[in-house]
GROMACS .gro file of C-alpha atoms in nm:
model
  126
    1GLN     CA    1   5.136   1.212  -2.297
    2VAL     CA    2   4.765   1.145  -2.323
    3GLN     CA    3   4.578   1.376  -2.556
    4VAL     CA    4   4.200   1.400  -2.566
    5VAL     CA    5   4.044   1.598  -2.850
    6GLU     CA    6   3.673   1.659  -2.917
    7PHE     CA    7   3.511   1.732  -3.253
    8GLY     CA    8   3.167   1.801  -3.388
    9GLY     CA    9   3.017   2.083  -3.188
   10GLY     CA   10   2.823   2.360  -3.353
   11LEU     CA   11   2.500   2.554  -3.378
   12VAL     CA   12   2.178   2.365  -3.436
   13GLN     CA   13   1.809   2.441  -3.409
   14ALA     CA   14   1.594   2.283  -3.142
   15GLY     CA   15   1.489   1.936  -3.249
   16GLY     CA   16   1.802   1.887  -3.454
   17SER     CA   17   2.091   1.645  -3.414
   18LEU     CA   18   2.467   1.654  -3.371
   19ARG     CA   19   2.730   1.387  -3.329
   20LEU     CA   20   3.033   1.458  -3.118
   21SER     CA   21   3.353   1.262  -3.158
   22CYS     CA   22   3.652   1.229  -2.930
   23THR     CA   23   3.990   1.084  -3.015
   24VAL     CA   24   4.225   0.966  -2.744
   25SER     CA   25   4.595   0.903  -2.782
   26VAL     CA   26   4.609   0.622  -2.528
   27LEU     CA   27   4.784   0.299  -2.608
   28ASN     CA   28   4.520   0.085  -2.440
   29PHE     CA   29   4.211   0.292  -2.520
   30ASN     CA   30   4.007  -0.027  -2.540
   31LEU     CA   31   4.071  -0.085  -2.167
   32ASN     CA   32   3.957   0.260  -2.044
   33ALA     CA   33   3.610   0.373  -1.946
   34MET     CA   34   3.507   0.701  -2.107
   35GLY     CA   35   3.260   0.977  -2.039
   36TRP     CA   36   3.099   1.290  -2.180
   37PHE     CA   37   3.042   1.591  -1.958
   38ARG     CA   38   2.902   1.937  -2.019
   39GLN     CA   39   2.912   2.276  -1.859
   40ALA     CA   40   2.670   2.556  -1.930
   41PRO     CA   41   2.749   2.918  -1.843
   42GLY     CA   42   2.705   2.979  -1.472
   43LYS     CA   43   2.652   2.611  -1.398
   44GLU     CA   44   2.868   2.330  -1.266
   45ARG     CA   45   3.004   2.064  -1.496
   46GLU     CA   46   2.775   1.764  -1.509
   47GLY     CA   47   2.803   1.409  -1.633
   48VAL     CA   48   2.604   1.340  -1.949
   49ALA     CA   49   2.692   0.984  -2.049
   50CYS     CA   50   2.952   0.720  -1.980
   51ILE     CA   51   3.058   0.388  -2.127
   52SER     CA   52   3.254   0.097  -1.989
   53TRP     CA   53   3.588  -0.015  -2.126
   54SER     CA   54   3.420  -0.288  -2.331
   55GLY     CA   55   3.125  -0.080  -2.442
   56GLY     CA   56   2.891  -0.324  -2.275
   57ARG     CA   57   2.762  -0.083  -2.015
   58THR     CA   58   2.636   0.270  -2.064
   59ALA     CA   59   2.474   0.522  -1.834
   60TYR     CA   60   2.305   0.856  -1.894
   61ALA     CA   61   2.193   1.161  -1.705
   62ASP     CA   62   1.815   1.168  -1.669
   63SER     CA   63   1.799   1.487  -1.874
   64VAL     CA   64   1.935   1.317  -2.187
   65LYS     CA   65   1.798   0.963  -2.161
   66GLY     CA   66   1.626   0.858  -2.480
   67ARG     CA   67   1.786   1.140  -2.679
   68PHE     CA   68   2.163   1.087  -2.650
   69THR     CA   69   2.362   0.773  -2.728
   70ILE     CA   70   2.722   0.712  -2.630
   71SER     CA   71   2.931   0.461  -2.823
   72ARG     CA   72   3.292   0.376  -2.890
   73ASP     CA   73   3.505   0.231  -3.166
   74ASN     CA   74   3.807   0.082  -2.997
   75ALA     CA   75   3.984   0.010  -3.324
   76LYS     CA   76   3.975   0.380  -3.405
   77LYS     CA   77   4.032   0.489  -3.043
   78THR     CA   78   3.728   0.712  -3.081
   79LEU     CA   79   3.435   0.793  -2.857
   80TYR     CA   80   3.104   0.925  -2.989
   81LEU     CA   81   2.799   1.103  -2.856
   82GLN     CA   82   2.496   1.105  -3.084
   83MET     CA   83   2.260   1.380  -2.974
   84ASN     CA   84   1.906   1.383  -3.111
   85ASN     CA   85   1.606   1.604  -3.042
   86LEU     CA   86   1.831   1.872  -2.903
   87LYS     CA   87   1.687   2.135  -2.673
   88PRO     CA   88   1.806   2.486  -2.583
   89ASP     CA   89   1.890   2.350  -2.235
   90ASP     CA   90   2.151   2.126  -2.400
   91THR     CA   91   2.357   2.434  -2.486
   92ALA     CA   92   2.694   2.393  -2.318
   93MET     CA   93   3.060   2.318  -2.364
   94TYR     CA   94   3.092   1.943  -2.401
   95TYR     CA   95   3.397   1.760  -2.270
   96CYS     CA   96   3.531   1.413  -2.331
   97ALA     CA   97   3.707   1.238  -2.044
   98ALA     CA   98   3.908   0.921  -2.001
   99ASP     CA   99   3.953   0.710  -1.690
  100SER     CA  100   4.318   0.616  -1.651
  101GLN     CA  101   4.237   0.304  -1.452
  102LEU     CA  102   4.174  -0.006  -1.659
  103LEU     CA  103   3.869  -0.227  -1.701
  104ARG     CA  104   3.623   0.002  -1.526
  105LEU     CA  105   3.250   0.031  -1.588
  106GLY     CA  106   3.230   0.407  -1.631
  107SER     CA  107   3.086   0.680  -1.413
  108LEU     CA  108   2.906   1.012  -1.436
  109SER     CA  109   3.130   1.155  -1.164
  110GLN     CA  110   3.413   1.385  -1.266
  111ARG     CA  111   3.630   1.243  -0.990
  112ASP     CA  112   3.668   0.917  -1.179
  113TYR     CA  113   3.835   1.072  -1.481
  114ASN     CA  114   4.193   1.182  -1.518
  115TYR     CA  115   4.226   1.300  -1.876
  116TRP     CA  116   4.013   1.574  -2.027
  117GLY     CA  117   3.978   1.742  -2.361
  118GLN     CA  118   3.949   2.115  -2.420
  119GLY     CA  119   3.582   2.091  -2.502
  120THR     CA  120   3.360   2.159  -2.801
  121GLN     CA  121   3.074   2.409  -2.793
  122VAL     CA  122   2.719   2.299  -2.864
  123THR     CA  123   2.459   2.572  -2.906
  124VAL     CA  124   2.092   2.493  -2.957
  125SER     CA  125   1.870   2.775  -3.075
  126SER     CA  126   1.498   2.785  -3.002
   0.00000   0.00000   0.00000
């Protein structure tokens, strides 16, 4: 059974940084596109960043471009999200997601992901 677990959330002041990690118990992790999503209270879940199976392609929501960086270490079966210059609007529950189909480029659409973690809370104070 696929397990997706996020780490690294917390409370940080505006302008600070956090790095989220996500481990995935998938045999062929290196063949799966991955994504980070977030959901703030009262809002719909939105795509934040995604990365292709090879790591060669990434995409970001406009609201985080230039501040967030998604990366992956296939040997460790781990996905990362480096978040810099955090803003109060970044406060949300952050979710890691895996695409069960192989060799895909990644997407910011929830529909393209089959496996989800429980989420890790990020709170940015002003």
